[in-house]
PDB file of C-alpha atoms in Angstrom:
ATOM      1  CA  UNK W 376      15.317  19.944   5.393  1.00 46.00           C
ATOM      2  CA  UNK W 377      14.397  19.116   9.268  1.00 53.00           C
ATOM      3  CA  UNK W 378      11.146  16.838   9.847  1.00 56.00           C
ATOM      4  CA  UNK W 379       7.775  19.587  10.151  1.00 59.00           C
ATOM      5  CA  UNK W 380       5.172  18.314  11.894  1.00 58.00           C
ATOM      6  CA  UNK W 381       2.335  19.893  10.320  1.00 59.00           C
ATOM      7  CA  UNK W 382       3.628  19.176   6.514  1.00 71.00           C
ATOM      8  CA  UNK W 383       3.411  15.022   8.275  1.00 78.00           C
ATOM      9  CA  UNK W 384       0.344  15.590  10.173  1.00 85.00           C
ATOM     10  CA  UNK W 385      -0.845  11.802   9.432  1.00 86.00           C
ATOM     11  CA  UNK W 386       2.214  10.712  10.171  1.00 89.00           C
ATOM     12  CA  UNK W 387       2.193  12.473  13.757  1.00 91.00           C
ATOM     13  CA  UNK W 388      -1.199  11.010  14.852  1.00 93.00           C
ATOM     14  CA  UNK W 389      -0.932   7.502  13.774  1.00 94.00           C
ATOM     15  CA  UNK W 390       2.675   7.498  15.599  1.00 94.00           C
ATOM     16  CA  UNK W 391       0.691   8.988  18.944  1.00 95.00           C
ATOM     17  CA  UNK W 392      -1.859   6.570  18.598  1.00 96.00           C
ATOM     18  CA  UNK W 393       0.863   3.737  17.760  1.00 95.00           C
ATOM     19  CA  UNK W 394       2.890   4.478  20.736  1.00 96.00           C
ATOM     20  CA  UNK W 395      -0.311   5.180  23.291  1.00 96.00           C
ATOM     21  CA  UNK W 396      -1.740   0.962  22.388  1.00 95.00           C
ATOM     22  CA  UNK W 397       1.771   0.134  22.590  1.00 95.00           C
ATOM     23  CA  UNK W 398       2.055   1.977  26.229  1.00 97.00           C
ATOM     24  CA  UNK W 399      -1.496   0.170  27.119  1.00 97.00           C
ATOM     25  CA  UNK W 400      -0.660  -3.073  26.437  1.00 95.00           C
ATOM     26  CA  UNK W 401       2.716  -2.876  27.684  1.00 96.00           C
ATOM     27  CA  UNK W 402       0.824  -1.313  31.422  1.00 97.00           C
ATOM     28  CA  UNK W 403      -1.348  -4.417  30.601  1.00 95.00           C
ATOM     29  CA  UNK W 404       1.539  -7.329  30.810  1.00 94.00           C
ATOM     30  CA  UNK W 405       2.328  -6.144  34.430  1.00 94.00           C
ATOM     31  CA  UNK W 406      -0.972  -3.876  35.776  1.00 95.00           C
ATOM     32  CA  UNK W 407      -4.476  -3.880  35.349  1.00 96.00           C
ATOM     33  CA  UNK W 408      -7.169  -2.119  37.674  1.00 95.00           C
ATOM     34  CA  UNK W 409      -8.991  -5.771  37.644  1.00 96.00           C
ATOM     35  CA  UNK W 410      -8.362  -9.441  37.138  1.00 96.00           C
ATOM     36  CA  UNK W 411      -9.529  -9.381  33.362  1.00 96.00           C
ATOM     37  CA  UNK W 412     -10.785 -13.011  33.691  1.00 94.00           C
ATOM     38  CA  UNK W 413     -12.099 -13.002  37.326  1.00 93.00           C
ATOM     39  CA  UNK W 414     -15.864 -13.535  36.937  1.00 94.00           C
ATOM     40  CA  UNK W 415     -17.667 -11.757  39.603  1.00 93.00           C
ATOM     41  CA  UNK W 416     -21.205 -12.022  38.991  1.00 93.00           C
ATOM     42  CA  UNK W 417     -23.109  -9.734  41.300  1.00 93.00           C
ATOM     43  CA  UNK W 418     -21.558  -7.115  39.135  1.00 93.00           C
ATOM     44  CA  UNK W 419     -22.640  -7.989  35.532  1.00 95.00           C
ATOM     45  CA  UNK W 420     -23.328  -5.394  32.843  1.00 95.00           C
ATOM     46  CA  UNK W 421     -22.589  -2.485  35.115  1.00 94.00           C
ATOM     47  CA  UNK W 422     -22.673   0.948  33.397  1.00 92.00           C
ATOM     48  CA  UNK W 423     -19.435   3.028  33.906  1.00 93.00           C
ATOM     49  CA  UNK W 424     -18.497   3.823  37.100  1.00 93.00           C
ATOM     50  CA  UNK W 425     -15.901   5.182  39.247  1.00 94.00           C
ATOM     51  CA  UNK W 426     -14.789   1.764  40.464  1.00 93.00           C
ATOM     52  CA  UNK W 427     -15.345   0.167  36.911  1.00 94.00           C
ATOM     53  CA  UNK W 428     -14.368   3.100  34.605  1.00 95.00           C
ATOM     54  CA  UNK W 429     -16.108   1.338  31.345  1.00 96.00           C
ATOM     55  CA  UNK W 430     -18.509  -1.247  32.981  1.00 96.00           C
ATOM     56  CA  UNK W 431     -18.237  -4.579  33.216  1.00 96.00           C
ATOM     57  CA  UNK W 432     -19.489  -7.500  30.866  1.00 95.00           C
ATOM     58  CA  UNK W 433     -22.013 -10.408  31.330  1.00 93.00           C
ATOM     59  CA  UNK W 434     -19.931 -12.122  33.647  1.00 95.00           C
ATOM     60  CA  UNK W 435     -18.897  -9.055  35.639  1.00 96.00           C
ATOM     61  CA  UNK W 436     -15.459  -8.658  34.471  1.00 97.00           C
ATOM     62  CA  UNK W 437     -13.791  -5.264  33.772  1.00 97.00           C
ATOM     63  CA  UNK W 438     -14.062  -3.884  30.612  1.00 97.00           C
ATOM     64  CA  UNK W 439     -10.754  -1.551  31.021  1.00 97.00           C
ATOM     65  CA  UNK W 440      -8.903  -4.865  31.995  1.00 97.00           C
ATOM     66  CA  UNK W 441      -9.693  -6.554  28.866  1.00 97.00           C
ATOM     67  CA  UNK W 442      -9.510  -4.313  26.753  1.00 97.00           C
ATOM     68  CA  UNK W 443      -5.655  -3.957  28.482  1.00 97.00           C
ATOM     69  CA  UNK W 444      -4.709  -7.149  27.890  1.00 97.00           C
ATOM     70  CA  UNK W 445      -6.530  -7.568  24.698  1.00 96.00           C
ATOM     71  CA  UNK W 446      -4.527  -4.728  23.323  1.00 96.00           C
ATOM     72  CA  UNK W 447      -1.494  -6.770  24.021  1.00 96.00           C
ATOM     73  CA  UNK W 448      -2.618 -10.135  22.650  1.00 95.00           C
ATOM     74  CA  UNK W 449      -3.498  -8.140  19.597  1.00 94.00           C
ATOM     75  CA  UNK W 450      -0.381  -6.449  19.097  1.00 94.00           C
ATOM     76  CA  UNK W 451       1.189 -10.130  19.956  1.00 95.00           C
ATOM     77  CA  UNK W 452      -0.704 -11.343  17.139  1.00 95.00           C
ATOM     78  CA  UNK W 453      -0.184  -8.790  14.437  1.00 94.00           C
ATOM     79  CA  UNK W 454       3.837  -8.277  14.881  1.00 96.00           C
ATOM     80  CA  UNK W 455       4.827 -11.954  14.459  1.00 97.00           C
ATOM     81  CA  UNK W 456       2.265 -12.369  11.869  1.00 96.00           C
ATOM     82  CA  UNK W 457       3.658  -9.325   9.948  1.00 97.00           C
ATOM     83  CA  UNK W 458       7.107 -10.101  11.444  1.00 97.00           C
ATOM     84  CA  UNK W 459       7.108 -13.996   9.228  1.00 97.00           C
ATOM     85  CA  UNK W 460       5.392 -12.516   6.248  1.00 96.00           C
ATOM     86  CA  UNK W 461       7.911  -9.926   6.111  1.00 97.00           C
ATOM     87  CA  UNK W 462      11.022 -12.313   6.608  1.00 97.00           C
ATOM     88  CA  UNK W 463       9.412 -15.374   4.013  1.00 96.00           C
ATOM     89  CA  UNK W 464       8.145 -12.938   1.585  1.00 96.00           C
ATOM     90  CA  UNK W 465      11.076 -10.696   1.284  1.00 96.00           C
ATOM     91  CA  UNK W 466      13.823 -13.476   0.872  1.00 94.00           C
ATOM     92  CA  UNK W 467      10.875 -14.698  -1.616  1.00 94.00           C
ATOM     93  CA  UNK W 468      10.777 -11.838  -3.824  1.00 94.00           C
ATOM     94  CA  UNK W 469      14.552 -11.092  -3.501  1.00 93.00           C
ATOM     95  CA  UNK W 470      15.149 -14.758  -4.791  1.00 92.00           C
ATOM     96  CA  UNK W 471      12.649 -14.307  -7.766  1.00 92.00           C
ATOM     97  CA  UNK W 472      14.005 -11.186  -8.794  1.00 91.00           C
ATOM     98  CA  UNK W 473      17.635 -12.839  -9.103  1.00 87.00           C
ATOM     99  CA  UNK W 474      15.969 -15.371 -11.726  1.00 86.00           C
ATOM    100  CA  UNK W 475      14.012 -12.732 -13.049  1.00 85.00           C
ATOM    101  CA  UNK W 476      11.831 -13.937 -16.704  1.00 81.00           C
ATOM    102  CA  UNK W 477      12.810 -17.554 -15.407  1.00 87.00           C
ATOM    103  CA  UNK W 478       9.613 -20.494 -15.513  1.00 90.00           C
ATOM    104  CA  UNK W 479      10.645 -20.339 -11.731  1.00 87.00           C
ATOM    105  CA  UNK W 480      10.148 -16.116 -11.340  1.00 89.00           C
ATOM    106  CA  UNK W 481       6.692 -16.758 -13.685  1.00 91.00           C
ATOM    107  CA  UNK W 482       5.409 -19.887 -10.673  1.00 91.00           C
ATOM    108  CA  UNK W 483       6.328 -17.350  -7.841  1.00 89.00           C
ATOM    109  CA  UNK W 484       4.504 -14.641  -8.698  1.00 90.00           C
ATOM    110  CA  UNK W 485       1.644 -16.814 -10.153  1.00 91.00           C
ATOM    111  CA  UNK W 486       1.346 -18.476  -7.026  1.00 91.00           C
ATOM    112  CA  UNK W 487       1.619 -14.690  -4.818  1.00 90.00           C
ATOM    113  CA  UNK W 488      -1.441 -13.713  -7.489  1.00 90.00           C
ATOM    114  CA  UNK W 489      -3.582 -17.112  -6.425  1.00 89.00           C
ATOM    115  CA  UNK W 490      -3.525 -16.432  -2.883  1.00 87.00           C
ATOM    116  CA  UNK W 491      -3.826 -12.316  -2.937  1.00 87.00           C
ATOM    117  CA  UNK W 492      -7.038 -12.948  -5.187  1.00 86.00           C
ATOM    118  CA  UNK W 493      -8.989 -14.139  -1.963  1.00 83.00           C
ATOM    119  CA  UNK W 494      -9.315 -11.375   1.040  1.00 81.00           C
ATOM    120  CA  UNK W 495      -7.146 -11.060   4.120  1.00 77.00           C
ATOM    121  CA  UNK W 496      -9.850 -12.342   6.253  1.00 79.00           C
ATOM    122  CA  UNK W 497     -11.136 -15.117   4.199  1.00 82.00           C
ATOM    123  CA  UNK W 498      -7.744 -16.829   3.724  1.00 81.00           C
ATOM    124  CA  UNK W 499      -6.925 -16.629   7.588  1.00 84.00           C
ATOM    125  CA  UNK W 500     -10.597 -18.297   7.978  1.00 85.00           C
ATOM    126  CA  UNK W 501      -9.854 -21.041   5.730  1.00 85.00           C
ATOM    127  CA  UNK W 502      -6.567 -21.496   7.225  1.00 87.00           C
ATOM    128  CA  UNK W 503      -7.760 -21.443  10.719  1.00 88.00           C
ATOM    129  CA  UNK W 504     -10.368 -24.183   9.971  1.00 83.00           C
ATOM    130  CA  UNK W 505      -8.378 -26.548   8.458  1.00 86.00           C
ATOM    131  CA  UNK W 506      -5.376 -26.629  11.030  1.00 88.00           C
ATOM    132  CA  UNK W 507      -7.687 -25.354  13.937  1.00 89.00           C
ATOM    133  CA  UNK W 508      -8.282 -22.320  15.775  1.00 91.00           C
ATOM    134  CA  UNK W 509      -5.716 -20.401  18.309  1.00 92.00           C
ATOM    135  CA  UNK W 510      -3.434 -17.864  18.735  1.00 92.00           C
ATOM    136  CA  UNK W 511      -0.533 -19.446  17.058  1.00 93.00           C
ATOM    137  CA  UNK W 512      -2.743 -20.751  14.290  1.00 93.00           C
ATOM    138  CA  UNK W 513      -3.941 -17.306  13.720  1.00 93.00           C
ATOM    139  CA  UNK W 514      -0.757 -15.875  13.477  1.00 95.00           C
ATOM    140  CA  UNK W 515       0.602 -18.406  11.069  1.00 94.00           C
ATOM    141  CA  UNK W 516      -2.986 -17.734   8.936  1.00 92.00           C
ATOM    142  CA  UNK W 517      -2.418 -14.104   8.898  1.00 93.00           C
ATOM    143  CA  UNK W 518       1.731 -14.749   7.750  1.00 95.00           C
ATOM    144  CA  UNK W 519       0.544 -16.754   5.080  1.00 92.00           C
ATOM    145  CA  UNK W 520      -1.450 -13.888   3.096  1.00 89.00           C
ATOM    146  CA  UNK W 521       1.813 -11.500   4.335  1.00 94.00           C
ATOM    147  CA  UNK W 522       4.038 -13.607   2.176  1.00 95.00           C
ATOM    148  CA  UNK W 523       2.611 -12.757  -1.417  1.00 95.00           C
ATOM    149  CA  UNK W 524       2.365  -8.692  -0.380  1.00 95.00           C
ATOM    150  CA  UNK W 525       5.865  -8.659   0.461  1.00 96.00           C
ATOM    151  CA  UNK W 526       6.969 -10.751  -1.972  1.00 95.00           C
ATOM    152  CA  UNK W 527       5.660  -8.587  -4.843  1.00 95.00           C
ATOM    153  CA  UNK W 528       7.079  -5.598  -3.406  1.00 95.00           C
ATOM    154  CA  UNK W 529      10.483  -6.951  -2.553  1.00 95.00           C
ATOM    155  CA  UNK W 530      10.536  -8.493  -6.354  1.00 94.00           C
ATOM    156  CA  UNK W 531       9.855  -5.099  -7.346  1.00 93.00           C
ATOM    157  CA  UNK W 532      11.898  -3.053  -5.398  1.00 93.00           C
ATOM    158  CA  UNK W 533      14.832  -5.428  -6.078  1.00 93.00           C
ATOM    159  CA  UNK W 534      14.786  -5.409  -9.715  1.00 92.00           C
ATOM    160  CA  UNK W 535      15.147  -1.862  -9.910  1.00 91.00           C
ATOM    161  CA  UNK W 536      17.798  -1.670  -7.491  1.00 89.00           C
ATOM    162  CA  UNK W 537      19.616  -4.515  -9.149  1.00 85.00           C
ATOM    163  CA  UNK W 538      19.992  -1.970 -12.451  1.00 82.00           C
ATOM    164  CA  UNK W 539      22.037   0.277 -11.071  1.00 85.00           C
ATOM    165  CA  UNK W 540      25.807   1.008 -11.358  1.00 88.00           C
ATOM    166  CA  UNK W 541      26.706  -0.056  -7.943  1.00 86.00           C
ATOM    167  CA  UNK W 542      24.838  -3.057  -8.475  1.00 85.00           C
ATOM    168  CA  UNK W 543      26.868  -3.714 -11.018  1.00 83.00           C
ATOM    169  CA  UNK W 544      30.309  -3.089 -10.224  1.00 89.00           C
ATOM    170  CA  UNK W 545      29.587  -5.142  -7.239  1.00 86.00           C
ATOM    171  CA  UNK W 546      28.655  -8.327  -9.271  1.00 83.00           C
ATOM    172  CA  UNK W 547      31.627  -7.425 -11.901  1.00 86.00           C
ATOM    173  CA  UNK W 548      33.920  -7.144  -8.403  1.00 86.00           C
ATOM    174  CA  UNK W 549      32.837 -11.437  -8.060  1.00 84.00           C
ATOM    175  CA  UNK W 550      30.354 -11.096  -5.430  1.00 82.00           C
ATOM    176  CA  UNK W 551      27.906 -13.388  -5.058  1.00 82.00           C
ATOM    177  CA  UNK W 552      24.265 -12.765  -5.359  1.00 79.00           C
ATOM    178  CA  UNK W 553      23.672 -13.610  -2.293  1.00 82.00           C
ATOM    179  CA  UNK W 554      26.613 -11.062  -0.874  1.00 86.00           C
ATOM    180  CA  UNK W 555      24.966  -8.811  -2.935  1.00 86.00           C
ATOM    181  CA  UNK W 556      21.545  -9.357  -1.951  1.00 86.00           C
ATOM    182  CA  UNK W 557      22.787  -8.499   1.455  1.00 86.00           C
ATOM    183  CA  UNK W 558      25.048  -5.715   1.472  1.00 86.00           C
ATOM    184  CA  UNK W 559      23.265  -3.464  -1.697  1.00 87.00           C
ATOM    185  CA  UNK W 560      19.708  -4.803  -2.305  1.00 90.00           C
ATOM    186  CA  UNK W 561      17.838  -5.334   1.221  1.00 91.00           C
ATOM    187  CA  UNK W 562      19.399  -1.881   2.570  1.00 90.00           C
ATOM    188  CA  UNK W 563      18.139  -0.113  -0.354  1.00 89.00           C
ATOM    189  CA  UNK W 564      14.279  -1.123   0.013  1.00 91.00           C
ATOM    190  CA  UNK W 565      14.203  -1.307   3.727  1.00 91.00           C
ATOM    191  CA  UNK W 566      12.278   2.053   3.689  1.00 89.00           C
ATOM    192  CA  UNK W 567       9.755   0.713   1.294  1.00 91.00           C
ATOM    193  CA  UNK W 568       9.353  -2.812   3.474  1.00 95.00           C
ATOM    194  CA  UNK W 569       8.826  -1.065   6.844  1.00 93.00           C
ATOM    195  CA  UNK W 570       6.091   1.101   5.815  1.00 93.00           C
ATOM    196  CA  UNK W 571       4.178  -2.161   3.966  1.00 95.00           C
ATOM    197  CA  UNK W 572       5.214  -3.754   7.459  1.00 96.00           C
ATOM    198  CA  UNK W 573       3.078  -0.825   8.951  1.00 95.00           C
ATOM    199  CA  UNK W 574      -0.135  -1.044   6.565  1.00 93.00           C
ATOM    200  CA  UNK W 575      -0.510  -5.016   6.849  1.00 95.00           C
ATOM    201  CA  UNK W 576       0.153  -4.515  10.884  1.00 96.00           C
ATOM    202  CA  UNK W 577      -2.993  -2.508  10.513  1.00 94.00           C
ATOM    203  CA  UNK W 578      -4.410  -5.402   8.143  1.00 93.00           C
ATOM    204  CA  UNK W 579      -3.160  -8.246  10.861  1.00 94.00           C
ATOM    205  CA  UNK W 580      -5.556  -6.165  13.835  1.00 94.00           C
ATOM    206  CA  UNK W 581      -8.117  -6.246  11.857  1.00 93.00           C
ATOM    207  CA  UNK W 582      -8.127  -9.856  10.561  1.00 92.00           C
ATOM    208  CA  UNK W 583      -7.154 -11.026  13.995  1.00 93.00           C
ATOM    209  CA  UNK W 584     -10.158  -9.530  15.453  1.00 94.00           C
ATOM    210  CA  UNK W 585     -12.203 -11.352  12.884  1.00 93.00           C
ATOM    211  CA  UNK W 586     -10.825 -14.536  14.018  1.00 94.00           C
ATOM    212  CA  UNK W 587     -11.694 -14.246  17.321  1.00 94.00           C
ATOM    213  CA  UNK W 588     -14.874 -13.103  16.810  1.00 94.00           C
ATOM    214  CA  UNK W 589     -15.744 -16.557  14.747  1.00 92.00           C
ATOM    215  CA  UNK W 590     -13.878 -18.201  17.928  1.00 92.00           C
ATOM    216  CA  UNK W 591     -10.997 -18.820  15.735  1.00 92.00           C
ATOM    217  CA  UNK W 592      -8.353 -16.495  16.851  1.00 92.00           C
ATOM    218  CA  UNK W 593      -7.349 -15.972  20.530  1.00 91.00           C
ATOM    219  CA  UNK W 594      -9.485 -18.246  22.759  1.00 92.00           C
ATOM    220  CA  UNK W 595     -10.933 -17.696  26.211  1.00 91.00           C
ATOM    221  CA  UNK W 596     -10.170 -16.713  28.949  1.00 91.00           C
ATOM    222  CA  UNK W 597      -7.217 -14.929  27.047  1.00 94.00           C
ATOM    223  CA  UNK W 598      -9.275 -11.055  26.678  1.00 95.00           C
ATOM    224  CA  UNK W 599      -9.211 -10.746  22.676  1.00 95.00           C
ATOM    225  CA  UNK W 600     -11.260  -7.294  21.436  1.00 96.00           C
ATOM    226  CA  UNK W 601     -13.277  -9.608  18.528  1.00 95.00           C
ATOM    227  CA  UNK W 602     -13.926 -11.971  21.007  1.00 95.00           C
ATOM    228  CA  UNK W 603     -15.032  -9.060  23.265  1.00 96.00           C
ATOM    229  CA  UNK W 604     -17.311  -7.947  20.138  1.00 96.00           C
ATOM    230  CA  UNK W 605     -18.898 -11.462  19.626  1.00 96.00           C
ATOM    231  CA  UNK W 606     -19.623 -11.381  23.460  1.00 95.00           C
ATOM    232  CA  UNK W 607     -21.725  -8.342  23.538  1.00 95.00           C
ATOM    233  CA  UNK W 608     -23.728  -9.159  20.455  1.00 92.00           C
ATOM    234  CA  UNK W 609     -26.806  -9.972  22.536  1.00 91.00           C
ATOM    235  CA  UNK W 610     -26.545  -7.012  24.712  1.00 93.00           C
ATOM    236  CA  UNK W 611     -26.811  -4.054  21.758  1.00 92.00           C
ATOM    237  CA  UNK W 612     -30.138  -2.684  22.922  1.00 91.00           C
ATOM    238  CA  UNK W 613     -29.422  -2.856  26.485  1.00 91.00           C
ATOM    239  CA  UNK W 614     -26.008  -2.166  27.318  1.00 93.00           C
ATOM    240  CA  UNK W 615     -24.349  -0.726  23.852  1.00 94.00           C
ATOM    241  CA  UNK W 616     -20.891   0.174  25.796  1.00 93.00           C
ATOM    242  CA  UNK W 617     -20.100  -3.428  25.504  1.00 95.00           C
ATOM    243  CA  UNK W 618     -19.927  -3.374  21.541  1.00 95.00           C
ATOM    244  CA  UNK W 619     -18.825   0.348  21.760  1.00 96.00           C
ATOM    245  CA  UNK W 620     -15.803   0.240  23.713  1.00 96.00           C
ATOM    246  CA  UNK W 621     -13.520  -2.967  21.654  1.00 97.00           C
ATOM    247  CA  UNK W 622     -15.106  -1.658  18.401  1.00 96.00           C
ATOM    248  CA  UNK W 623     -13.293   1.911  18.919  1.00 97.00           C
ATOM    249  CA  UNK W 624     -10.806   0.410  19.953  1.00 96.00           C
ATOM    250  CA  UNK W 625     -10.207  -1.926  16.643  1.00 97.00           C
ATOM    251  CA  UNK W 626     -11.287   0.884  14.453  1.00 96.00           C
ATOM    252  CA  UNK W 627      -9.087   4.025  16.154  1.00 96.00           C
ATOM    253  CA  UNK W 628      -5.857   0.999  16.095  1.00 96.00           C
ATOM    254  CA  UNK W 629      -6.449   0.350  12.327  1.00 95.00           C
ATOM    255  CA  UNK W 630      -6.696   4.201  11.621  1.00 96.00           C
ATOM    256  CA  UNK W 631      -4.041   4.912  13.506  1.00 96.00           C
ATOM    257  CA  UNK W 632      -1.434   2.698  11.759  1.00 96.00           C
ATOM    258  CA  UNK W 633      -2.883   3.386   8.064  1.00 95.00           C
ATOM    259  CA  UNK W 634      -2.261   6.844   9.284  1.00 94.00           C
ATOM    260  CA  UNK W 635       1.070   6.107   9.995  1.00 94.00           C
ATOM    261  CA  UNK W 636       1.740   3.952   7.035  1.00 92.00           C
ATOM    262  CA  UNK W 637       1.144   6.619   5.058  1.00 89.00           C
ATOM    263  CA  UNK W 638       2.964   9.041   6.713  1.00 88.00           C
ATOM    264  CA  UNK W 639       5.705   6.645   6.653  1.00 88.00           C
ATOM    265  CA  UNK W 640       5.449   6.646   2.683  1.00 85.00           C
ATOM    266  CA  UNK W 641       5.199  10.271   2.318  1.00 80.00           C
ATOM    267  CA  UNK W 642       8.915  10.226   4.088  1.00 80.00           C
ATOM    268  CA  UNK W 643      10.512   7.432   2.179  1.00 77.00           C
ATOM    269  CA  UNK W 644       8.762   8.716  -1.622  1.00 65.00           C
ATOM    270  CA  UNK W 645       8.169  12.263  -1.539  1.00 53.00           C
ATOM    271  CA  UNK W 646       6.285  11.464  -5.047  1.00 53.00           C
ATOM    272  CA  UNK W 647       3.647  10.135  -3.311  1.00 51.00           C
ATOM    273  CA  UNK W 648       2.806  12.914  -1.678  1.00 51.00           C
ATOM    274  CA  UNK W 649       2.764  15.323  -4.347  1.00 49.00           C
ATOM    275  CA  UNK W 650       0.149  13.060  -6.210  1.00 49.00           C
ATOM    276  CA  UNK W 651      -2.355  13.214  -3.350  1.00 52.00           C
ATOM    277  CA  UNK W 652      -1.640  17.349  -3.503  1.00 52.00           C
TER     278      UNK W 652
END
């Protein structure tokens, strides 16, 4: 049967609003109407305007040209966070499920249960503080609590794709496990792997904007949306756009990609859409 919009319709709004941050912050690397870190203060905590379409903050910068290139650094941050998780935890949890009942299968997933038992947030935080704060830190913060969710669901995926006949004949043919591995097992749970990839890019935004709203994420002058947050903390009663404007834009990027995550999983396991019906 041919894709239908409306029986996908999460599916077709977290891809619009996937594509439309990935068009801003793409405009962002090469446009912006102003200088996103040029202060200019005669023009602090304007309301919007026609020449500043969203205001400006405390230091009179533009609040469309941070939230631009914010968009970008965010995306930045979540992709090769989500990018290493993905690539350590699913060689992890293929590699387990080859030894699978083995004291070395048992420490794996032991040590994936340790680290998912504190938050997403928290562990980055920790992290962060004890090699120091930055972009690349938070990245490699955020990776770290990827590992463990792909690992389980690589483990998982793998051991049920290992059971079957092909499977089989392949390793009966001499191939190695690792041959196998390659040609049989990662092709048959890329589906499931690229819609995880999509919920913990969601995950990454939102723990990234933490960060940076402790000061431990992307650091100034570099426009980050929590740091843009933590900024306008003082201004609430006074000039509310501040908090307004990032805030939507954290919350409508984290809908938008659980939206699509889940649209994503309604195409790869049609099961999991009949149990939400």
């Amino acid at each position: 049967m041919g894709f239908a919009w409306y029986r996908h319709p999460g599916l077709v709004v977290g891809g619009a609003i996937a594509l439309a941050l990935m068009a801003i912050a793409a405009l962002g690397f090469v446009w912006t109407p102003f200088d996103p870190t040029r202060l200019a203060l005669p023009d602090r905590l304007q309301g919007p305007s026609a020449l500043h379409w969203l205001g400006t903050d405390h230091l009179g910068r533009d609040t469309v040209a941070r939230l631009m290139v914010g968009a970008g650094n965010s995306l930045k941050v979540g992709l090769l966070s989500v990018a290493l998780g993905l690539v350590a935890g699913t060689a992890l949890g293929t590699w387990a499920a080859s030894r699978n009942g083995s004291l070395l299968d048992e420490a794996v997933m032991r040590t994936n249960d340790f680290v998912l038992a504190f938050p997403a947030v928290l562990t980055a935080v920790m992290m962060v503080h004890l090699i120091g704060p930055g972009a690349a830190n938070a990245i490699l913060a955020i990776a770290v609590f990827n590992v463990p969710v792909f690992a389980r669901l690589a483990r998982s995926a793998a051991l049920q794709v290992r059971s079957r006949d092909f499977v089989l004949a392949a390793r009966a043919a001499g191939l190695t496990e690792t041959r196998i591995a390659i040609a049989h097992i990662l092709p048959n749970m890329a589906g499931l792997l690229v819609v995880q990839a999509t919920i913990q890019f969601a995950i990454a935004i939102l723990a990234e904007a933490g960060l940076s709203y402790l000061g431990l994420g992307t650091q100034p002058p570099a426009p980050s949306w929590g740091r843009m947050l933590y900024e306008a903390r003082t201004y609430m009663q006074t000039q509310p756009w501040l908090a307004i404007f990032p805030g939507a834009a954290i919350a409508l990027t984290v809908l938008g990609f659980n939206l699509l995550g889940d649209g994503l999983r309604d195409l790869v396991d049609p099961r999991a859409r009949r149990a939400r019906t």
